[in-house]
Amino acid sequence: MDLLKQRILKDGKVLDGDILKVDSFINHQIDPLLAFETGREFYQRFQNTHTQIDKILTIETSGIAFALCAGYHFNVPVVFAKKHAGRNMSLDVYQGKVYSYTKRTEYTISIAKQFLSPGENILVIDDFLANGQAVLGLLDIARQACANLSGVGIVIEKGFQPGGKMLRSQGVRVESLVVIDSLKDNNISFREA
Ligand code: 5GP
């Protein structure tokens, strides 16, 4: 997705530890126009899956905007997994574990059972795919709910980290709007489509 590549080149910053900082348009301040374009692109890529998509699943916080934009085009509900169970959270929940390599901690994500039903066709959307742990946590919850996975849509895949390969080797359809092959020497290089 050329618009996204150009924006990453213009405003993305490479931090130590192979981290791409995109908080001026994705992770903190959000560019609505770009976000809506990602939603349209996800729709174009996944609308011809043999099954109709019933629901979009993401994880708070940064996935929500992009999941919502995709959900608008599919005209389906968007459910986000919560990292912190507040007092108004249902107690009847599916839970999954996510290990964060960046924070070196494991945390629990929860989705109320009332928002995920057996047989529903699920599209998972997230902002980044690195080691794939966040997506695996969501897939585990979808499996517990006996929902069907239609695919995974990612805004930025870090192709030099193992998440994408691991998911695809399990037969998961992963569509990433851009794939970054390297962040070496502060140079952002994209994989050619
Ligand atoms: P994974 O579970 O695939 O290793 O990482 C998923 C999460 O880690 C993403 O949702 C994102 O929040 C965060 N993440 C991983 N790598 C990066 C990065 O280079 N930049 C930013 N901004 N977030 C990242």
PDB file of C-alpha atoms and ligand atoms in Angstrom:
ATOM      1  CA  MET A   1       0.000   0.000   0.000  1.00  0.00           C
ATOM      2  CA  ASP A   2       1.898   2.936  -1.363  1.00  0.00           C
ATOM      3  CA  LEU A   3       0.270   5.667   0.725  1.00  0.00           C
ATOM      4  CA  LEU A   4       1.309   3.828   3.895  1.00  0.00           C
ATOM      5  CA  LYS A   5       4.873   3.214   2.657  1.00  0.00           C
ATOM      6  CA  GLN A   6       5.324   6.892   1.838  1.00  0.00           C
ATOM      7  CA  ARG A   7       4.010   7.918   5.256  1.00  0.00           C
ATOM      8  CA  ILE A   8       6.299   5.472   7.051  1.00  0.00           C
ATOM      9  CA  LEU A   9       9.279   6.830   5.104  1.00  0.00           C
ATOM     10  CA  LYS A  10       8.259  10.410   5.871  1.00  0.00           C
ATOM     11  CA  ASP A  11       7.289  10.135   9.554  1.00  0.00           C
ATOM     12  CA  GLY A  12       8.475   6.754  10.863  1.00  0.00           C
ATOM     13  CA  LYS A  13      11.495   6.659  13.169  1.00  0.00           C
ATOM     14  CA  VAL A  14      13.732   3.672  13.769  1.00  0.00           C
ATOM     15  CA  LEU A  15      14.535   3.092  17.426  1.00  0.00           C
ATOM     16  CA  ASP A  16      17.080   0.791  19.036  1.00  0.00           C
ATOM     17  CA  GLY A  17      16.058  -2.843  19.127  1.00  0.00           C
ATOM     18  CA  ASP A  18      14.486  -2.873  15.656  1.00  0.00           C
ATOM     19  CA  ILE A  19      11.459  -0.873  16.769  1.00  0.00           C
ATOM     20  CA  LEU A  20       9.642   1.319  14.273  1.00  0.00           C
ATOM     21  CA  LYS A  21       8.083   4.341  15.931  1.00  0.00           C
ATOM     22  CA  VAL A  22       4.947   5.489  14.133  1.00  0.00           C
ATOM     23  CA  ASP A  23       3.183   7.302  16.922  1.00  0.00           C
ATOM     24  CA  SER A  24       2.534  10.452  14.887  1.00  0.00           C
ATOM     25  CA  PHE A  25       0.026   8.629  12.624  1.00  0.00           C
ATOM     26  CA  ILE A  26      -0.705   5.125  14.016  1.00  0.00           C
ATOM     27  CA  ASN A  27       0.110   4.486  17.667  1.00  0.00           C
ATOM     28  CA  HIS A  28      -0.695   7.731  19.484  1.00  0.00           C
ATOM     29  CA  GLN A  29      -1.875  10.418  17.101  1.00  0.00           C
ATOM     30  CA  ILE A  30      -3.907   8.732  14.355  1.00  0.00           C
ATOM     31  CA  ASP A  31      -4.369   9.927  10.784  1.00  0.00           C
ATOM     32  CA  PRO A  32      -8.045   9.224  10.000  1.00  0.00           C
ATOM     33  CA  LEU A  33      -7.614   9.418   6.239  1.00  0.00           C
ATOM     34  CA  LEU A  34      -4.830   6.871   6.277  1.00  0.00           C
ATOM     35  CA  ALA A  35      -6.752   4.684   8.724  1.00  0.00           C
ATOM     36  CA  PHE A  36      -9.849   4.724   6.479  1.00  0.00           C
ATOM     37  CA  GLU A  37      -7.706   3.821   3.471  1.00  0.00           C
ATOM     38  CA  THR A  38      -6.310   0.820   5.388  1.00  0.00           C
ATOM     39  CA  GLY A  39      -9.894  -0.229   6.158  1.00  0.00           C
ATOM     40  CA  ARG A  40     -10.802  -0.045   2.482  1.00  0.00           C
ATOM     41  CA  GLU A  41      -7.684  -2.025   1.534  1.00  0.00           C
ATOM     42  CA  PHE A  42      -8.458  -4.758   4.080  1.00  0.00           C
ATOM     43  CA  TYR A  43     -11.965  -4.943   2.673  1.00  0.00           C
ATOM     44  CA  GLN A  44     -10.674  -5.312  -0.890  1.00  0.00           C
ATOM     45  CA  ARG A  45      -8.244  -8.038   0.120  1.00  0.00           C
ATOM     46  CA  PHE A  46     -10.659 -10.093   2.202  1.00  0.00           C
ATOM     47  CA  GLN A  47     -14.052  -9.509   0.602  1.00  0.00           C
ATOM     48  CA  ASN A  48     -13.633 -12.475  -1.765  1.00  0.00           C
ATOM     49  CA  THR A  49     -12.836 -15.034   0.910  1.00  0.00           C
ATOM     50  CA  HIS A  50     -15.096 -17.997   0.294  1.00  0.00           C
ATOM     51  CA  THR A  51     -16.904 -17.328   3.570  1.00  0.00           C
ATOM     52  CA  GLN A  52     -18.582 -14.115   4.583  1.00  0.00           C
ATOM     53  CA  ILE A  53     -16.871 -12.325   7.450  1.00  0.00           C
ATOM     54  CA  ASP A  54     -19.159 -11.936  10.469  1.00  0.00           C
ATOM     55  CA  LYS A  55     -16.942 -10.132  12.940  1.00  0.00           C
ATOM     56  CA  ILE A  56     -13.625  -8.375  13.283  1.00  0.00           C
ATOM     57  CA  LEU A  57     -11.391  -9.094  16.246  1.00  0.00           C
ATOM     58  CA  THR A  58      -8.529  -6.972  17.495  1.00  0.00           C
ATOM     59  CA  ILE A  59      -6.620  -6.169  20.648  1.00  0.00           C
ATOM     60  CA  GLU A  60      -6.581  -2.884  22.537  1.00  0.00           C
ATOM     61  CA  THR A  61      -5.339  -0.238  22.062  1.00  0.00           C
ATOM     62  CA  SER A  62      -3.653   0.370  18.729  1.00  0.00           C
ATOM     63  CA  GLY A  63      -5.552  -2.238  16.738  1.00  0.00           C
ATOM     64  CA  ILE A  64      -8.945  -0.677  17.421  1.00  0.00           C
ATOM     65  CA  ALA A  65      -8.833   2.225  14.953  1.00  0.00           C
ATOM     66  CA  PHE A  66      -7.800  -0.018  12.055  1.00  0.00           C
ATOM     67  CA  ALA A  67     -10.246  -2.778  12.960  1.00  0.00           C
ATOM     68  CA  LEU A  68     -13.010  -0.193  13.120  1.00  0.00           C
ATOM     69  CA  CYS A  69     -12.180   1.161   9.663  1.00  0.00           C
ATOM     70  CA  ALA A  70     -12.251  -2.363   8.244  1.00  0.00           C
ATOM     71  CA  GLY A  71     -15.459  -3.139  10.142  1.00  0.00           C
ATOM     72  CA  TYR A  72     -17.096  -0.090   8.576  1.00  0.00           C
ATOM     73  CA  HIS A  73     -16.502  -1.482   5.080  1.00  0.00           C
ATOM     74  CA  PHE A  74     -17.566  -5.029   5.964  1.00  0.00           C
ATOM     75  CA  ASN A  75     -20.492  -3.611   7.954  1.00  0.00           C
ATOM     76  CA  VAL A  76     -19.839  -6.052  10.806  1.00  0.00           C
ATOM     77  CA  PRO A  77     -19.184  -5.557  14.544  1.00  0.00           C
ATOM     78  CA  VAL A  78     -15.674  -5.012  15.833  1.00  0.00           C
ATOM     79  CA  VAL A  79     -14.677  -6.668  19.109  1.00  0.00           C
ATOM     80  CA  PHE A  80     -11.457  -5.813  20.892  1.00  0.00           C
ATOM     81  CA  ALA A  81      -9.740  -7.995  23.455  1.00  0.00           C
ATOM     82  CA  LYS A  82      -9.172  -6.147  26.716  1.00  0.00           C
ATOM     83  CA  LYS A  83      -5.825  -6.143  28.450  1.00  0.00           C
ATOM     84  CA  HIS A  84      -7.250  -4.856  31.718  1.00  0.00           C
ATOM     85  CA  ALA A  85     -10.508  -6.214  33.034  1.00  0.00           C
ATOM     86  CA  GLY A  86     -12.376  -3.223  34.474  1.00  0.00           C
ATOM     87  CA  ARG A  87     -15.272  -3.457  36.897  1.00  0.00           C
ATOM     88  CA  ASN A  88     -17.818  -3.316  34.089  1.00  0.00           C
ATOM     89  CA  MET A  89     -16.247  -6.307  32.317  1.00  0.00           C
ATOM     90  CA  SER A  90     -18.389  -9.436  32.204  1.00  0.00           C
ATOM     91  CA  LEU A  91     -17.012 -12.279  34.308  1.00  0.00           C
ATOM     92  CA  ASP A  92     -17.934 -14.792  31.629  1.00  0.00           C
ATOM     93  CA  VAL A  93     -14.916 -14.377  29.402  1.00  0.00           C
ATOM     94  CA  TYR A  94     -12.563 -16.187  27.078  1.00  0.00           C
ATOM     95  CA  GLN A  95      -8.960 -15.537  28.008  1.00  0.00           C
ATOM     96  CA  GLY A  96      -5.669 -15.840  26.192  1.00  0.00           C
ATOM     97  CA  LYS A  97      -2.052 -15.229  27.146  1.00  0.00           C
ATOM     98  CA  VAL A  98       0.199 -12.886  25.192  1.00  0.00           C
ATOM     99  CA  TYR A  99       3.918 -12.680  25.682  1.00  0.00           C
ATOM    100  CA  SER A 100       5.363  -9.290  24.841  1.00  0.00           C
ATOM    101  CA  TYR A 101       9.002  -9.462  23.735  1.00  0.00           C
ATOM    102  CA  THR A 102       9.281  -5.678  23.799  1.00  0.00           C
ATOM    103  CA  LYS A 103       8.083  -5.461  27.428  1.00  0.00           C
ATOM    104  CA  ARG A 104       9.386  -8.913  28.432  1.00  0.00           C
ATOM    105  CA  THR A 105       6.158  -9.742  30.257  1.00  0.00           C
ATOM    106  CA  GLU A 106       3.178 -11.980  29.753  1.00  0.00           C
ATOM    107  CA  TYR A 107      -0.297 -10.492  30.010  1.00  0.00           C
ATOM    108  CA  THR A 108      -3.821 -11.827  29.793  1.00  0.00           C
ATOM    109  CA  ILE A 109      -6.374 -10.683  27.213  1.00  0.00           C
ATOM    110  CA  SER A 110     -10.098 -11.184  27.679  1.00  0.00           C
ATOM    111  CA  ILE A 111     -13.201 -11.130  25.499  1.00  0.00           C
ATOM    112  CA  ALA A 112     -16.698 -11.481  26.945  1.00  0.00           C
ATOM    113  CA  LYS A 113     -18.290 -14.706  25.724  1.00  0.00           C
ATOM    114  CA  GLN A 114     -21.430 -12.866  24.657  1.00  0.00           C
ATOM    115  CA  PHE A 115     -19.477 -11.134  21.864  1.00  0.00           C
ATOM    116  CA  LEU A 116     -18.033 -14.230  20.195  1.00  0.00           C
ATOM    117  CA  SER A 117     -20.216 -17.116  19.049  1.00  0.00           C
ATOM    118  CA  PRO A 118     -19.501 -20.603  17.725  1.00  0.00           C
ATOM    119  CA  GLY A 119     -19.416 -20.748  13.936  1.00  0.00           C
ATOM    120  CA  GLU A 120     -18.784 -17.033  13.402  1.00  0.00           C
ATOM    121  CA  ASN A 121     -16.234 -16.199  10.705  1.00  0.00           C
ATOM    122  CA  ILE A 122     -13.586 -13.975  12.185  1.00  0.00           C
ATOM    123  CA  LEU A 123     -11.134 -11.562  10.607  1.00  0.00           C
ATOM    124  CA  VAL A 124      -8.302 -10.556  12.959  1.00  0.00           C
ATOM    125  CA  ILE A 125      -6.832  -7.060  12.447  1.00  0.00           C
ATOM    126  CA  ASP A 126      -3.817  -5.555  14.224  1.00  0.00           C
ATOM    127  CA  ASP A 127      -1.414  -2.660  13.763  1.00  0.00           C
ATOM    128  CA  PHE A 128       1.868  -4.617  13.897  1.00  0.00           C
ATOM    129  CA  LEU A 129       2.950  -8.203  13.394  1.00  0.00           C
ATOM    130  CA  ALA A 130       6.369  -8.951  14.865  1.00  0.00           C
ATOM    131  CA  ASN A 131       6.733 -12.229  16.759  1.00  0.00           C
ATOM    132  CA  GLY A 132       3.061 -13.026  16.337  1.00  0.00           C
ATOM    133  CA  GLN A 133       2.229 -13.411  20.019  1.00  0.00           C
ATOM    134  CA  ALA A 134      -0.644 -10.904  20.055  1.00  0.00           C
ATOM    135  CA  VAL A 135      -2.283 -12.592  17.062  1.00  0.00           C
ATOM    136  CA  LEU A 136      -1.745 -16.042  18.595  1.00  0.00           C
ATOM    137  CA  GLY A 137      -3.556 -14.882  21.755  1.00  0.00           C
ATOM    138  CA  LEU A 138      -6.529 -13.773  19.646  1.00  0.00           C
ATOM    139  CA  LEU A 139      -6.512 -17.018  17.639  1.00  0.00           C
ATOM    140  CA  ASP A 140      -6.530 -18.991  20.880  1.00  0.00           C
ATOM    141  CA  ILE A 141      -9.635 -17.096  22.020  1.00  0.00           C
ATOM    142  CA  ALA A 142     -11.339 -17.632  18.638  1.00  0.00           C
ATOM    143  CA  ARG A 143     -10.575 -21.350  18.952  1.00  0.00           C
ATOM    144  CA  GLN A 144     -12.040 -21.497  22.469  1.00  0.00           C
ATOM    145  CA  ALA A 145     -15.212 -19.872  21.113  1.00  0.00           C
ATOM    146  CA  CYS A 146     -15.304 -22.401  18.210  1.00  0.00           C
ATOM    147  CA  ALA A 147     -15.264 -19.451  15.789  1.00  0.00           C
ATOM    148  CA  ASN A 148     -13.716 -19.859  12.315  1.00  0.00           C
ATOM    149  CA  LEU A 149     -10.678 -17.846  11.315  1.00  0.00           C
ATOM    150  CA  SER A 150     -11.035 -16.239   7.869  1.00  0.00           C
ATOM    151  CA  GLY A 151      -7.697 -14.466   7.983  1.00  0.00           C
ATOM    152  CA  VAL A 152      -5.404 -11.956   9.628  1.00  0.00           C
ATOM    153  CA  GLY A 153      -4.963  -8.380   8.362  1.00  0.00           C
ATOM    154  CA  ILE A 154      -1.922  -6.436   9.525  1.00  0.00           C
ATOM    155  CA  VAL A 155      -1.066  -2.790   8.923  1.00  0.00           C
ATOM    156  CA  ILE A 156       2.734  -3.200   9.299  1.00  0.00           C
ATOM    157  CA  GLU A 157       4.449  -6.589   9.274  1.00  0.00           C
ATOM    158  CA  LYS A 158       8.067  -6.762  10.383  1.00  0.00           C
ATOM    159  CA  GLY A 159       9.088  -9.452   7.941  1.00  0.00           C
ATOM    160  CA  PHE A 160      12.460  -9.992   9.616  1.00  0.00           C
ATOM    161  CA  GLN A 161      10.705 -11.228  12.761  1.00  0.00           C
ATOM    162  CA  PRO A 162       9.134 -14.679  12.821  1.00  0.00           C
ATOM    163  CA  GLY A 163       5.393 -13.955  13.343  1.00  0.00           C
ATOM    164  CA  GLY A 164       4.306 -13.859   9.693  1.00  0.00           C
ATOM    165  CA  LYS A 165       6.185 -17.012   8.738  1.00  0.00           C
ATOM    166  CA  MET A 166       4.911 -18.865  11.799  1.00  0.00           C
ATOM    167  CA  LEU A 167       1.260 -17.986  11.101  1.00  0.00           C
ATOM    168  CA  ARG A 168       1.456 -18.707   7.371  1.00  0.00           C
ATOM    169  CA  SER A 169       3.123 -22.077   8.057  1.00  0.00           C
ATOM    170  CA  GLN A 170       0.032 -22.931  10.136  1.00  0.00           C
ATOM    171  CA  GLY A 171      -2.111 -22.240   7.068  1.00  0.00           C
ATOM    172  CA  VAL A 172      -3.350 -18.852   8.275  1.00  0.00           C
ATOM    173  CA  ARG A 173      -4.028 -16.329   5.513  1.00  0.00           C
ATOM    174  CA  VAL A 174      -2.057 -13.227   6.521  1.00  0.00           C
ATOM    175  CA  GLU A 175      -2.442 -10.018   4.499  1.00  0.00           C
ATOM    176  CA  SER A 176      -0.060  -7.244   5.477  1.00  0.00           C
ATOM    177  CA  LEU A 177      -0.460  -3.792   3.950  1.00  0.00           C
ATOM    178  CA  VAL A 178       3.292  -3.302   4.082  1.00  0.00           C
ATOM    179  CA  VAL A 179       6.081  -5.709   4.984  1.00  0.00           C
ATOM    180  CA  ILE A 180       9.341  -4.287   6.298  1.00  0.00           C
ATOM    181  CA  ASP A 181      12.358  -6.428   5.546  1.00  0.00           C
ATOM    182  CA  SER A 182      14.933  -4.483   7.498  1.00  0.00           C
ATOM    183  CA  LEU A 183      15.403  -1.532   9.819  1.00  0.00           C
ATOM    184  CA  LYS A 184      19.182  -1.810   9.791  1.00  0.00           C
ATOM    185  CA  ASP A 185      21.254   1.388  10.026  1.00  0.00           C
ATOM    186  CA  ASN A 186      18.096   3.493  10.396  1.00  0.00           C
ATOM    187  CA  ASN A 187      17.110   2.455   6.893  1.00  0.00           C
ATOM    188  CA  ILE A 188      13.549   1.305   6.365  1.00  0.00           C
ATOM    189  CA  SER A 189      13.410  -1.193   3.523  1.00  0.00           C
ATOM    190  CA  PHE A 190      10.165  -2.671   2.285  1.00  0.00           C
ATOM    191  CA  ARG A 191       9.530  -6.041   0.726  1.00  0.00           C
ATOM    192  CA  GLU A 192       8.363  -5.692  -2.854  1.00  0.00           C
ATOM    193  CA  ALA A 193       4.776  -6.887  -3.344  1.00  0.00           C
TER     194      ALA A 193
HETATM  195  P1  5GP B   1       3.973  -9.422  18.339  1.00  0.00           P
HETATM  196  O1  5GP B   1       3.031 -10.025  19.353  1.00  0.00           O
HETATM  197  O2  5GP B   1       3.612  -9.777  16.916  1.00  0.00           O
HETATM  198  O3  5GP B   1       5.415  -9.692  18.645  1.00  0.00           O
HETATM  199  O4  5GP B   1       3.869  -7.865  18.486  1.00  0.00           O
HETATM  200  C1  5GP B   1       2.639  -7.299  18.424  1.00  0.00           C
HETATM  201  C2  5GP B   1       2.561  -5.990  19.134  1.00  0.00           C
HETATM  202  O5  5GP B   1       3.836  -5.450  19.517  1.00  0.00           O
HETATM  203  C3  5GP B   1       1.957  -4.988  18.209  1.00  0.00           C
HETATM  204  O6  5GP B   1       0.565  -4.955  18.369  1.00  0.00           O
HETATM  205  C4  5GP B   1       2.628  -3.697  18.612  1.00  0.00           C
HETATM  206  O7  5GP B   1       1.850  -3.098  19.622  1.00  0.00           O
HETATM  207  C5  5GP B   1       3.934  -4.081  19.192  1.00  0.00           C
HETATM  208  N1  5GP B   1       5.085  -3.904  18.293  1.00  0.00           N
HETATM  209  C6  5GP B   1       5.953  -4.852  17.885  1.00  0.00           C
HETATM  210  N2  5GP B   1       6.931  -4.333  17.142  1.00  0.00           N
HETATM  211  C7  5GP B   1       6.685  -3.010  17.059  1.00  0.00           C
HETATM  212  C8  5GP B   1       7.353  -1.924  16.410  1.00  0.00           C
HETATM  213  O8  5GP B   1       8.419  -2.038  15.756  1.00  0.00           O
HETATM  214  N3  5GP B   1       6.796  -0.704  16.542  1.00  0.00           N
HETATM  215  C9  5GP B   1       5.648  -0.497  17.254  1.00  0.00           C
HETATM  216  N4  5GP B   1       5.170   0.736  17.294  1.00  0.00           N
HETATM  217  N5  5GP B   1       4.993  -1.500  17.884  1.00  0.00           N
HETATM  218  C10 5GP B   1       5.507  -2.746  17.785  1.00  0.00           C
END
